[in-house]
Every structure is written in structure tokens, then in C-alpha cells.
Amino acid sequence: MVKITIDPWGEFLIKDYEKLIGQYGLEPFTDSLLKKLPNPNKLMRRKIIFAHTDLGKVIDAIQNKKDFYVLTGIMPSLEQIHLGTKMVIENVKYFQDQGAKTFVLVADLEAAATRGVSLEEGRKRALNFHIPAYIALGLNPEKTVFYFQSENEKVKNLAFIFSRKITLNEFRAIYGSTEPGRMMSSVLQVGDILFPQLEKRMPGVIPVGPDQSPHILLSRDIVDRTQTTFNFVPPSGLYNKYTPSLDGGLKMSKSKPEYCITIPEDVNEACKKIRRAFSGGRDTLEKHRKLGGVPEKDMAFELLKQHFIEDDNELKRIYDDYKSGKMMSGEIKDIACKKLTEFMKDFEKKLEKARNIVPSLKFIK
Ligand code: TRP
């Protein structure tokens, strides 16, 4: 087996998601698991969720109406999010709707330690943008516990206690790097992930992109090693694939802005990018009609599939028409542009509304 080292702060890329399975505790997201999830969301149904860690515990809690939690963190480095964050929130919302106690923290200390963002700046961005954005994407603020890492004494205390439970070599083996700021952020993140269990021991799920999987592995190791003191339940992970770069690359990234769509983004700019996106169309109209398009390679189709079409039947119709050659790649791009425009407009409206809610939110300390 090829050993893969994931660096959560770098440009982690892996061509083949299958290769990640079996490493970092990732297990395949199978049909039989999917069947056990009530009303699975589109990311689950379409296998954009490709792996999990120990999700059985969480499914058991859902089915038997036992307590469990879902948790995610905000990285307040810029006043924008990417499409990957949108997927994570979709999953957080899913578990919230299934009755999970929901925790959203602002990783202001991590942003300071790894990206040089001051605590003041991180706080401002989170209040003005990220928290309202998460609410705009569907999180229920009344059912969500928010906190700042810098203000949560209990999380910081956990991080110090946990720091005794990992060696430099293990850290290097999991993360590939041993920069002090990153090491501190990692043990702190383990503190975040286990904090909800200080109130009550219970299963919890952390939906993430593959780059965050080392933190879940480390959390599970630390749960093992602190069993006699804390008796925490090992947290579960749920992993979504990346949204590909519009040029067909594996991951959309700001390092290639011409192929990257952020939230928010000017819709005219975004549509221009979609027009230039890699398509699964054939060279000529004649060939396309005869051979049909390749939706699997088409970035506009991928956007629809991952982000902008909820209804499976609607997506299937587009898939079939494209594959049969009835629909041209330009038409898929038109649809993607139209749906993206609707999404961005709706998002801006909801963001404004959510900003009014922020002053009434209580942040636990
Ligand atoms: N490291 C995460 C990021 O870069 C932020 C984060 C901090 C987080 N604590 C967390 C994510 C706990 C999930 C769970 O986005």
C-alpha cells in the first residue's frame, strides 16, 4: 500500500480517493451504510461522500434516539468560503436535522498560529461573514452552540493535557511536519473535537474534506490513550470529495483563480469561468450528436451534481440528454450558470438576514 501523508495546511492532493481508504482510519462509504441513514442528503446519495470513520456509532444513535453531536470549525482567514465548505455545512445540517447537538467553533487560535491572522481580525471576519454564511447555508442558529477557541478555557485545557499523549515521531508520521504552530493547532483541534463530551460521553461526527482527516485520526488515538482518565467515545468522521478545479484538476483552489469559484462571487465572473471550464463535449457538433458527451468529465455537470441541483431526477435527465448527444456542453454550461446565479443571489439575501441574528447569538466560554 502506498503510504500517504496528508498535510492539512498545505495543498494536499490525491488523485485516487480509493488509495486513501484504509489509511487515516478511512473506511469506504458503502451502499449498506447509505441505506441506514434516514433521508440521506444529495452528497451521500451521489457518493460525493466517499468515506467515513466508525459512522456506525452515529447511525446507532440516530436510530435509537440517543444523544450524539456534530461539530465543525471555521477558519477565519478570508471573508469568503469555498465550495468545499458548503459541502461540510450541508453535512452538518444533515446531522443537525437528525437531532445532533451542534457545535461550531471559530478556529481563531489556529488562524493566528498557522496563518498569522490576529485574534481581532479573525473574530471580526467570523462575526461579519462566516457565522452568517453558515446560517445562510442552512444551519439553525438556535440549535447551534458557538464558541471561539481563544475564549474556551476547557478546550485549551484539554489541549494541554492531550499534548502529553503524542510524541514528535508520531506527529511527524501523521502530519509530515512538526512546525510548533501546527502542532499546537492540532492538539487544540483534538480539544475542539472532544469538548462536547465533557458534558456527556456520546458519539459525535466531524464532517470534513480529506485534508482534515489527520485530526480525526489523532483524536481517536488520544481517546484511546486517555481512556482511564476521560473515557471519551472515539469520534466518527465523514469525508467528502473535493470540488474539482474548473480546468479538470482534482481540487478547486485559489491558487488558480480563473478556475475557482468562491462564495460569494460576482455571478458574471463566475459564469465566464464556467464558460471556459473543461467539458465532456466532443470536438464537433456532428461527433457530439453521434457519440454523446461525457458527463463524468464535464466540470459544469460536476458543479450541478455536487452543488446546484437537489433533485436526482432533474440531474438524471440532464445526464441522459448529455450522454446521448441530445444536449450540448454549451447547454450544460448555461444551466450551471443559471443555477449558480440563483444560488449566489439567494445566498446574499440570506447572508444579510443572518447578519442581523449574530448580535443575539451567545458564545460559550
Ligand atoms: N482546521 C480546520 C480548518 O482548517 C478548522 C477547525 C478547527 C476544525 N477545529 C476544528 C474543523 C474541529 C473541524 C473540527 O478548516
mmCIF file of N, CA, C and O in Angstrom, residues 43-120:
data_model
loop_
_atom_site.group_PDB
_atom_site.id
_atom_site.type_symbol
_atom_site.label_atom_id
_atom_site.label_comp_id
_atom_site.label_asym_id
_atom_site.label_seq_id
_atom_site.Cartn_x
_atom_site.Cartn_y
_atom_site.Cartn_z
ATOM 1 N N LEU A 43 -25.240 14.670 -1.190
ATOM 2 C CA LEU A 43 -23.820 14.290 -1.178
ATOM 3 C C LEU A 43 -23.663 12.814 -0.828
ATOM 4 O O LEU A 43 -22.774 12.136 -1.339
ATOM 5 N N MET A 44 -24.525 12.343 0.027
ATOM 6 C CA MET A 44 -24.493 10.926 0.401
ATOM 7 C C MET A 44 -25.035 10.082 -0.747
ATOM 8 O O MET A 44 -24.403 9.124 -1.186
ATOM 9 N N ARG A 45 -26.208 10.456 -1.261
ATOM 10 C CA ARG A 45 -26.843 9.675 -2.338
ATOM 11 C C ARG A 45 -25.944 9.571 -3.558
ATOM 12 O O ARG A 45 -25.929 8.560 -4.248
ATOM 13 N N ARG A 46 -25.207 10.622 -3.843
ATOM 14 C CA ARG A 46 -24.397 10.661 -5.077
ATOM 15 C C ARG A 46 -22.965 10.225 -4.836
ATOM 16 O O ARG A 46 -22.105 10.407 -5.703
ATOM 17 N N LYS A 47 -22.690 9.724 -3.630
ATOM 18 C CA LYS A 47 -21.358 9.212 -3.281
ATOM 19 C C LYS A 47 -20.267 10.276 -3.426
ATOM 20 O O LYS A 47 -19.112 9.969 -3.727
ATOM 21 N N ILE A 48 -20.664 11.524 -3.225
ATOM 22 C CA ILE A 48 -19.654 12.577 -3.112
ATOM 23 C C ILE A 48 -19.021 12.422 -1.728
ATOM 24 O O ILE A 48 -17.882 12.780 -1.505
ATOM 25 N N ILE A 49 -19.781 11.856 -0.816
ATOM 26 C CA ILE A 49 -19.207 11.311 0.416
ATOM 27 C C ILE A 49 -18.587 9.986 0.009
ATOM 28 O O ILE A 49 -19.287 9.105 -0.485
ATOM 29 N N PHE A 50 -17.285 9.864 0.186
ATOM 30 C CA PHE A 50 -16.642 8.625 -0.276
ATOM 31 C C PHE A 50 -16.139 7.752 0.862
ATOM 32 O O PHE A 50 -15.817 6.594 0.648
ATOM 33 N N ALA A 51 -16.058 8.314 2.049
ATOM 34 C CA ALA A 51 -15.514 7.519 3.164
ATOM 35 C C ALA A 51 -16.052 8.014 4.500
ATOM 36 O O ALA A 51 -16.640 9.105 4.594
ATOM 37 N N HIS A 52 -15.852 7.177 5.508
ATOM 38 C CA HIS A 52 -16.244 7.534 6.868
ATOM 39 C C HIS A 52 -15.278 6.853 7.823
ATOM 40 O O HIS A 52 -14.480 5.999 7.423
ATOM 41 N N THR A 53 -15.341 7.256 9.075
ATOM 42 C CA THR A 53 -14.623 6.531 10.130
ATOM 43 C C THR A 53 -15.648 6.192 11.191
ATOM 44 O O THR A 53 -16.243 7.110 11.779
ATOM 45 N N ASP A 54 -15.924 4.913 11.375
ATOM 46 C CA ASP A 54 -16.721 4.500 12.531
ATOM 47 C C ASP A 54 -18.088 5.195 12.602
ATOM 48 O O ASP A 54 -18.547 5.567 13.682
ATOM 49 N N LEU A 55 -18.719 5.386 11.434
ATOM 50 C CA LEU A 55 -20.005 6.101 11.445
ATOM 51 C C LEU A 55 -21.125 5.267 12.076
ATOM 52 O O LEU A 55 -22.165 5.808 12.457
ATOM 53 N N GLY A 56 -20.904 3.967 12.183
ATOM 54 C CA GLY A 56 -21.912 3.076 12.761
ATOM 55 C C GLY A 56 -22.444 3.549 14.108
ATOM 56 O O GLY A 56 -23.646 3.489 14.366
ATOM 57 N N LYS A 57 -21.554 4.071 14.930
ATOM 58 C CA LYS A 57 -21.940 4.572 16.260
ATOM 59 C C LYS A 57 -22.964 5.692 16.160
ATOM 60 O O LYS A 57 -23.876 5.800 16.977
ATOM 61 N N VAL A 58 -22.753 6.538 15.161
ATOM 62 C CA VAL A 58 -23.630 7.700 14.991
ATOM 63 C C VAL A 58 -24.982 7.242 14.431
ATOM 64 O O VAL A 58 -26.040 7.706 14.853
ATOM 65 N N ILE A 59 -24.920 6.308 13.500
ATOM 66 C CA ILE A 59 -26.160 5.773 12.935
ATOM 67 C C ILE A 59 -26.991 5.099 14.036
ATOM 68 O O ILE A 59 -28.207 5.286 14.118
ATOM 69 N N ASP A 60 -26.305 4.387 14.896
ATOM 70 C CA ASP A 60 -26.984 3.744 16.017
ATOM 71 C C ASP A 60 -27.675 4.792 16.904
ATOM 72 O O ASP A 60 -28.819 4.621 17.323
ATOM 73 N N ALA A 61 -26.980 5.893 17.154
ATOM 74 C CA ALA A 61 -27.561 6.956 17.986
ATOM 75 C C ALA A 61 -28.789 7.561 17.300
ATOM 76 O O ALA A 61 -29.802 7.839 17.954
ATOM 77 N N ILE A 62 -28.696 7.759 15.971
ATOM 78 C CA ILE A 62 -29.847 8.325 15.241
ATOM 79 C C ILE A 62 -31.025 7.360 15.346
ATOM 80 O O ILE A 62 -32.140 7.756 15.685
ATOM 81 N N GLN A 63 -30.744 6.099 15.067
ATOM 82 C CA GLN A 63 -31.841 5.116 15.036
ATOM 83 C C GLN A 63 -32.481 4.909 16.399
ATOM 84 O O GLN A 63 -33.676 4.685 16.500
ATOM 85 N N ASN A 64 -31.675 4.986 17.440
ATOM 86 C CA ASN A 64 -32.212 4.730 18.784
ATOM 87 C C ASN A 64 -32.450 6.001 19.597
ATOM 88 O O ASN A 64 -32.612 5.951 20.804
ATOM 89 N N LYS A 65 -32.428 7.119 18.880
ATOM 90 C CA LYS A 65 -32.704 8.419 19.514
ATOM 91 C C LYS A 65 -31.842 8.667 20.748
ATOM 92 O O LYS A 65 -32.317 9.164 21.769
ATOM 93 N N LYS A 66 -30.583 8.295 20.625
ATOM 94 C CA LYS A 66 -29.650 8.576 21.722
ATOM 95 C C LYS A 66 -28.901 9.866 21.410
ATOM 96 O O LYS A 66 -28.849 10.309 20.270
ATOM 97 N N ASP A 67 -28.301 10.459 22.453
ATOM 98 C CA ASP A 67 -27.563 11.698 22.255
ATOM 99 C C ASP A 67 -26.337 11.474 21.369
ATOM 100 O O ASP A 67 -25.651 10.471 21.497
ATOM 101 N N PHE A 68 -26.105 12.431 20.474
ATOM 102 C CA PHE A 68 -24.862 12.458 19.706
ATOM 103 C C PHE A 68 -24.643 13.890 19.249
ATOM 104 O O PHE A 68 -25.523 14.734 19.406
ATOM 105 N N TYR A 69 -23.453 14.161 18.701
ATOM 106 C CA TYR A 69 -23.182 15.538 18.292
ATOM 107 C C TYR A 69 -22.509 15.596 16.927
ATOM 108 O O TYR A 69 -21.969 14.609 16.434
ATOM 109 N N VAL A 70 -22.600 16.789 16.338
ATOM 110 C CA VAL A 70 -21.884 17.072 15.102
ATOM 111 C C VAL A 70 -21.108 18.360 15.362
ATOM 112 O O VAL A 70 -21.586 19.243 16.082
ATOM 113 N N LEU A 71 -19.902 18.431 14.818
ATOM 114 C CA LEU A 71 -19.058 19.593 15.104
ATOM 115 C C LEU A 71 -18.251 19.991 13.885
ATOM 116 O O LEU A 71 -17.815 19.136 13.107
ATOM 117 N N THR A 72 -18.098 21.304 13.705
ATOM 118 C CA THR A 72 -17.196 21.781 12.658
ATOM 119 C C THR A 72 -16.508 23.063 13.103
ATOM 120 O O THR A 72 -16.917 23.684 14.085
ATOM 121 N N GLY A 73 -15.459 23.432 12.405
ATOM 122 C CA GLY A 73 -14.705 24.634 12.750
ATOM 123 C C GLY A 73 -14.660 25.608 11.591
ATOM 124 O O GLY A 73 -14.677 25.219 10.428
ATOM 125 N N ILE A 74 -14.609 26.876 11.936
ATOM 126 C CA ILE A 74 -14.495 27.946 10.940
ATOM 127 C C ILE A 74 -13.047 28.415 10.913
ATOM 128 O O ILE A 74 -12.493 28.746 11.954
ATOM 129 N N MET A 75 -12.454 28.458 9.739
ATOM 130 C CA MET A 75 -11.114 29.016 9.611
ATOM 131 C C MET A 75 -11.265 30.442 9.097
ATOM 132 O O MET A 75 -11.573 30.647 7.917
ATOM 133 N N PRO A 76 -11.109 31.441 9.969
ATOM 134 C CA PRO A 76 -11.446 32.821 9.552
ATOM 135 C C PRO A 76 -10.307 33.525 8.841
ATOM 136 O O PRO A 76 -9.922 34.629 9.218
ATOM 137 N N SER A 77 -9.764 32.872 7.777
ATOM 138 C CA SER A 77 -8.607 33.512 7.146
ATOM 139 C C SER A 77 -9.010 34.557 6.114
ATOM 140 O O SER A 77 -8.308 35.538 5.934
ATOM 141 N N LEU A 78 -10.124 34.384 5.428
ATOM 142 C CA LEU A 78 -10.593 35.378 4.460
ATOM 143 C C LEU A 78 -12.104 35.525 4.619
ATOM 144 O O LEU A 78 -12.745 34.618 5.132
ATOM 145 N N GLU A 79 -12.669 36.640 4.134
ATOM 146 C CA GLU A 79 -14.129 36.751 4.205
ATOM 147 C C GLU A 79 -14.774 36.098 2.991
ATOM 148 O O GLU A 79 -15.506 36.719 2.222
ATOM 149 N N GLN A 80 -14.461 34.847 2.822
ATOM 150 C CA GLN A 80 -15.115 34.059 1.775
ATOM 151 C C GLN A 80 -14.930 32.588 2.124
ATOM 152 O O GLN A 80 -14.067 32.236 2.919
ATOM 153 N N ILE A 81 -15.779 31.760 1.562
ATOM 154 C CA ILE A 81 -15.606 30.331 1.762
ATOM 155 C C ILE A 81 -15.521 29.666 0.394
ATOM 156 O O ILE A 81 -15.826 30.291 -0.628
ATOM 157 N N HIS A 82 -15.097 28.422 0.377
ATOM 158 C CA HIS A 82 -15.083 27.741 -0.908
ATOM 159 C C HIS A 82 -16.199 26.700 -0.962
ATOM 160 O O HIS A 82 -16.906 26.474 0.014
ATOM 161 N N LEU A 83 -16.339 26.097 -2.109
ATOM 162 C CA LEU A 83 -17.462 25.171 -2.289
ATOM 163 C C LEU A 83 -17.332 23.948 -1.376
ATOM 164 O O LEU A 83 -18.325 23.353 -0.989
ATOM 165 N N GLY A 84 -16.091 23.606 -1.015
ATOM 166 C CA GLY A 84 -15.888 22.500 -0.084
ATOM 167 C C GLY A 84 -16.526 22.786 1.278
ATOM 168 O O GLY A 84 -17.100 21.894 1.906
ATOM 169 N N THR A 85 -16.411 24.023 1.726
ATOM 170 C CA THR A 85 -17.034 24.405 2.998
ATOM 171 C C THR A 85 -18.550 24.253 2.911
ATOM 172 O O THR A 85 -19.201 23.814 3.861
ATOM 173 N N LYS A 86 -19.094 24.608 1.764
ATOM 174 C CA LYS A 86 -20.538 24.470 1.556
ATOM 175 C C LYS A 86 -20.965 23.009 1.750
ATOM 176 O O LYS A 86 -22.005 22.720 2.339
ATOM 177 N N MET A 87 -20.129 22.070 1.279
ATOM 178 C CA MET A 87 -20.466 20.651 1.455
ATOM 179 C C MET A 87 -20.429 20.260 2.926
ATOM 180 O O MET A 87 -21.293 19.531 3.404
ATOM 181 N N VAL A 88 -19.412 20.739 3.621
ATOM 182 C CA VAL A 88 -19.305 20.402 5.044
ATOM 183 C C VAL A 88 -20.554 20.893 5.791
ATOM 184 O O VAL A 88 -21.140 20.164 6.594
ATOM 185 N N ILE A 89 -20.968 22.111 5.487
ATOM 186 C CA ILE A 89 -22.150 22.657 6.172
ATOM 187 C C ILE A 89 -23.406 21.863 5.814
ATOM 188 O O ILE A 89 -24.287 21.638 6.645
ATOM 189 N N GLU A 90 -23.488 21.424 4.573
ATOM 190 C CA GLU A 90 -24.631 20.602 4.171
ATOM 191 C C GLU A 90 -24.689 19.324 5.039
ATOM 192 O O GLU A 90 -25.758 18.892 5.465
ATOM 193 N N ASN A 91 -23.528 18.764 5.307
ATOM 194 C CA ASN A 91 -23.484 17.570 6.154
ATOM 195 C C ASN A 91 -23.770 17.897 7.622
ATOM 196 O O ASN A 91 -24.463 17.143 8.302
ATOM 197 N N VAL A 92 -23.240 19.005 8.094
ATOM 198 C CA VAL A 92 -23.528 19.404 9.483
ATOM 199 C C VAL A 92 -25.034 19.589 9.645
ATOM 200 O O VAL A 92 -25.645 19.107 10.592
ATOM 201 N N LYS A 93 -25.624 20.276 8.671
ATOM 202 C CA LYS A 93 -27.071 20.498 8.721
ATOM 203 C C LYS A 93 -27.834 19.168 8.712
ATOM 204 O O LYS A 93 -28.826 18.994 9.410
ATOM 205 N N TYR A 94 -27.340 18.236 7.904
ATOM 206 C CA TYR A 94 -27.997 16.924 7.848
ATOM 207 C C TYR A 94 -28.079 16.306 9.248
ATOM 208 O O TYR A 94 -29.148 15.886 9.691
ATOM 209 N N PHE A 95 -26.943 16.281 9.949
ATOM 210 C CA PHE A 95 -26.947 15.643 11.273
ATOM 211 C C PHE A 95 -27.719 16.495 12.280
ATOM 212 O O PHE A 95 -28.376 15.958 13.166
ATOM 213 N N GLN A 96 -27.656 17.806 12.121
ATOM 214 C CA GLN A 96 -28.464 18.666 12.990
ATOM 215 C C GLN A 96 -29.944 18.319 12.826
ATOM 216 O O GLN A 96 -30.675 18.186 13.800
ATOM 217 N N ASP A 97 -30.361 18.140 11.590
ATOM 218 C CA ASP A 97 -31.761 17.776 11.333
ATOM 219 C C ASP A 97 -32.107 16.391 11.891
ATOM 220 O O ASP A 97 -33.269 16.094 12.145
ATOM 221 N N GLN A 98 -31.097 15.555 12.041
ATOM 222 C CA GLN A 98 -31.340 14.222 12.621
ATOM 223 C C GLN A 98 -31.266 14.261 14.148
ATOM 224 O O GLN A 98 -31.307 13.217 14.796
ATOM 225 N N GLY A 99 -31.116 15.436 14.716
ATOM 226 C CA GLY A 99 -31.154 15.559 16.173
ATOM 227 C C GLY A 99 -29.808 15.706 16.858
ATOM 228 O O GLY A 99 -29.746 15.674 18.089
ATOM 229 N N ALA A 100 -28.746 15.894 16.088
ATOM 230 C CA ALA A 100 -27.430 16.045 16.724
ATOM 231 C C ALA A 100 -27.329 17.359 17.489
ATOM 232 O O ALA A 100 -27.811 18.391 17.020
ATOM 233 N N LYS A 101 -26.694 17.319 18.650
ATOM 234 C CA LYS A 101 -26.273 18.568 19.294
ATOM 235 C C LYS A 101 -25.199 19.151 18.383
ATOM 236 O O LYS A 101 -24.284 18.436 17.969
ATOM 237 N N THR A 102 -25.322 20.435 18.063
ATOM 238 C CA THR A 102 -24.464 21.001 17.024
ATOM 239 C C THR A 102 -23.497 22.038 17.593
ATOM 240 O O THR A 102 -23.913 22.940 18.318
ATOM 241 N N PHE A 103 -22.230 21.891 17.240
ATOM 242 C CA PHE A 103 -21.183 22.790 17.721
ATOM 243 C C PHE A 103 -20.429 23.383 16.537
ATOM 244 O O PHE A 103 -20.001 22.655 15.646
ATOM 245 N N VAL A 104 -20.303 24.713 16.540
ATOM 246 C CA VAL A 104 -19.488 25.379 15.521
ATOM 247 C C VAL A 104 -18.513 26.309 16.235
ATOM 248 O O VAL A 104 -18.933 27.182 16.993
ATOM 249 N N LEU A 105 -17.255 26.082 16.010
ATOM 250 C CA LEU A 105 -16.265 26.899 16.696
ATOM 251 C C LEU A 105 -15.522 27.752 15.690
ATOM 252 O O LEU A 105 -15.422 27.414 14.509
ATOM 253 N N VAL A 106 -15.023 28.880 16.165
ATOM 254 C CA VAL A 106 -14.172 29.716 15.325
ATOM 255 C C VAL A 106 -12.719 29.388 15.670
ATOM 256 O O VAL A 106 -12.303 29.547 16.824
ATOM 257 N N ALA A 107 -11.981 28.917 14.678
ATOM 258 C CA ALA A 107 -10.594 28.496 14.910
ATOM 259 C C ALA A 107 -9.678 29.714 14.849
ATOM 260 O O ALA A 107 -8.760 29.790 14.035
ATOM 261 N N ASP A 108 -9.955 30.668 15.735
ATOM 262 C CA ASP A 108 -9.163 31.910 15.703
ATOM 263 C C ASP A 108 -7.724 31.663 16.149
ATOM 264 O O ASP A 108 -6.788 32.269 15.621
ATOM 265 N N LEU A 109 -7.534 30.746 17.108
ATOM 266 C CA LEU A 109 -6.154 30.452 17.535
ATOM 267 C C LEU A 109 -5.384 29.738 16.428
ATOM 268 O O LEU A 109 -4.219 30.034 16.187
ATOM 269 N N GLU A 110 -6.054 28.810 15.766
ATOM 270 C CA GLU A 110 -5.382 28.122 14.654
ATOM 271 C C GLU A 110 -5.019 29.119 13.545
ATOM 272 O O GLU A 110 -3.922 29.074 12.985
ATOM 273 N N ALA A 111 -5.943 30.022 13.236
ATOM 274 C CA ALA A 111 -5.671 31.021 12.186
ATOM 275 C C ALA A 111 -4.483 31.897 12.583
ATOM 276 O O ALA A 111 -3.656 32.269 11.750
ATOM 277 N N ALA A 112 -4.390 32.202 13.888
ATOM 278 C CA ALA A 112 -3.269 33.018 14.363
ATOM 279 C C ALA A 112 -1.959 32.228 14.277
ATOM 280 O O ALA A 112 -0.949 32.739 13.805
ATOM 281 N N ALA A 113 -2.008 30.972 14.727
ATOM 282 C CA ALA A 113 -0.776 30.183 14.813
ATOM 283 C C ALA A 113 -0.272 29.717 13.452
ATOM 284 O O ALA A 113 0.926 29.548 13.255
ATOM 285 N N THR A 114 -1.181 29.497 12.513
ATOM 286 C CA THR A 114 -0.733 28.918 11.234
ATOM 287 C C THR A 114 -0.791 29.916 10.077
ATOM 288 O O THR A 114 -0.179 29.687 9.048
ATOM 289 N N ARG A 115 -1.578 30.984 10.225
ATOM 290 C CA ARG A 115 -1.682 31.926 9.091
ATOM 291 C C ARG A 115 -1.419 33.378 9.464
ATOM 292 O O ARG A 115 -1.631 34.275 8.661
ATOM 293 N N GLY A 116 -1.077 33.590 10.729
ATOM 294 C CA GLY A 116 -0.744 34.952 11.136
ATOM 295 C C GLY A 116 -1.918 35.913 11.162
ATOM 296 O O GLY A 116 -1.738 37.124 11.078
ATOM 297 N N VAL A 117 -3.145 35.386 11.295
ATOM 298 C CA VAL A 117 -4.326 36.253 11.393
ATOM 299 C C VAL A 117 -4.490 36.662 12.863
ATOM 300 O O VAL A 117 -4.549 35.788 13.734
ATOM 301 N N SER A 118 -4.571 37.964 13.145
ATOM 302 C CA SER A 118 -4.699 38.380 14.544
ATOM 303 C C SER A 118 -6.046 37.918 15.096
ATOM 304 O O SER A 118 -7.003 37.708 14.346
ATOM 305 N N LEU A 119 -6.121 37.779 16.411
ATOM 306 C CA LEU A 119 -7.375 37.322 17.023
ATOM 307 C C LEU A 119 -8.514 38.302 16.731
ATOM 308 O O LEU A 119 -9.643 37.902 16.483
ATOM 309 N N GLU A 120 -8.184 39.587 16.747
ATOM 310 C CA GLU A 120 -9.213 40.608 16.474
ATOM 311 C C GLU A 120 -9.752 40.452 15.053
ATOM 312 O O GLU A 120 -10.957 40.474 14.827
#
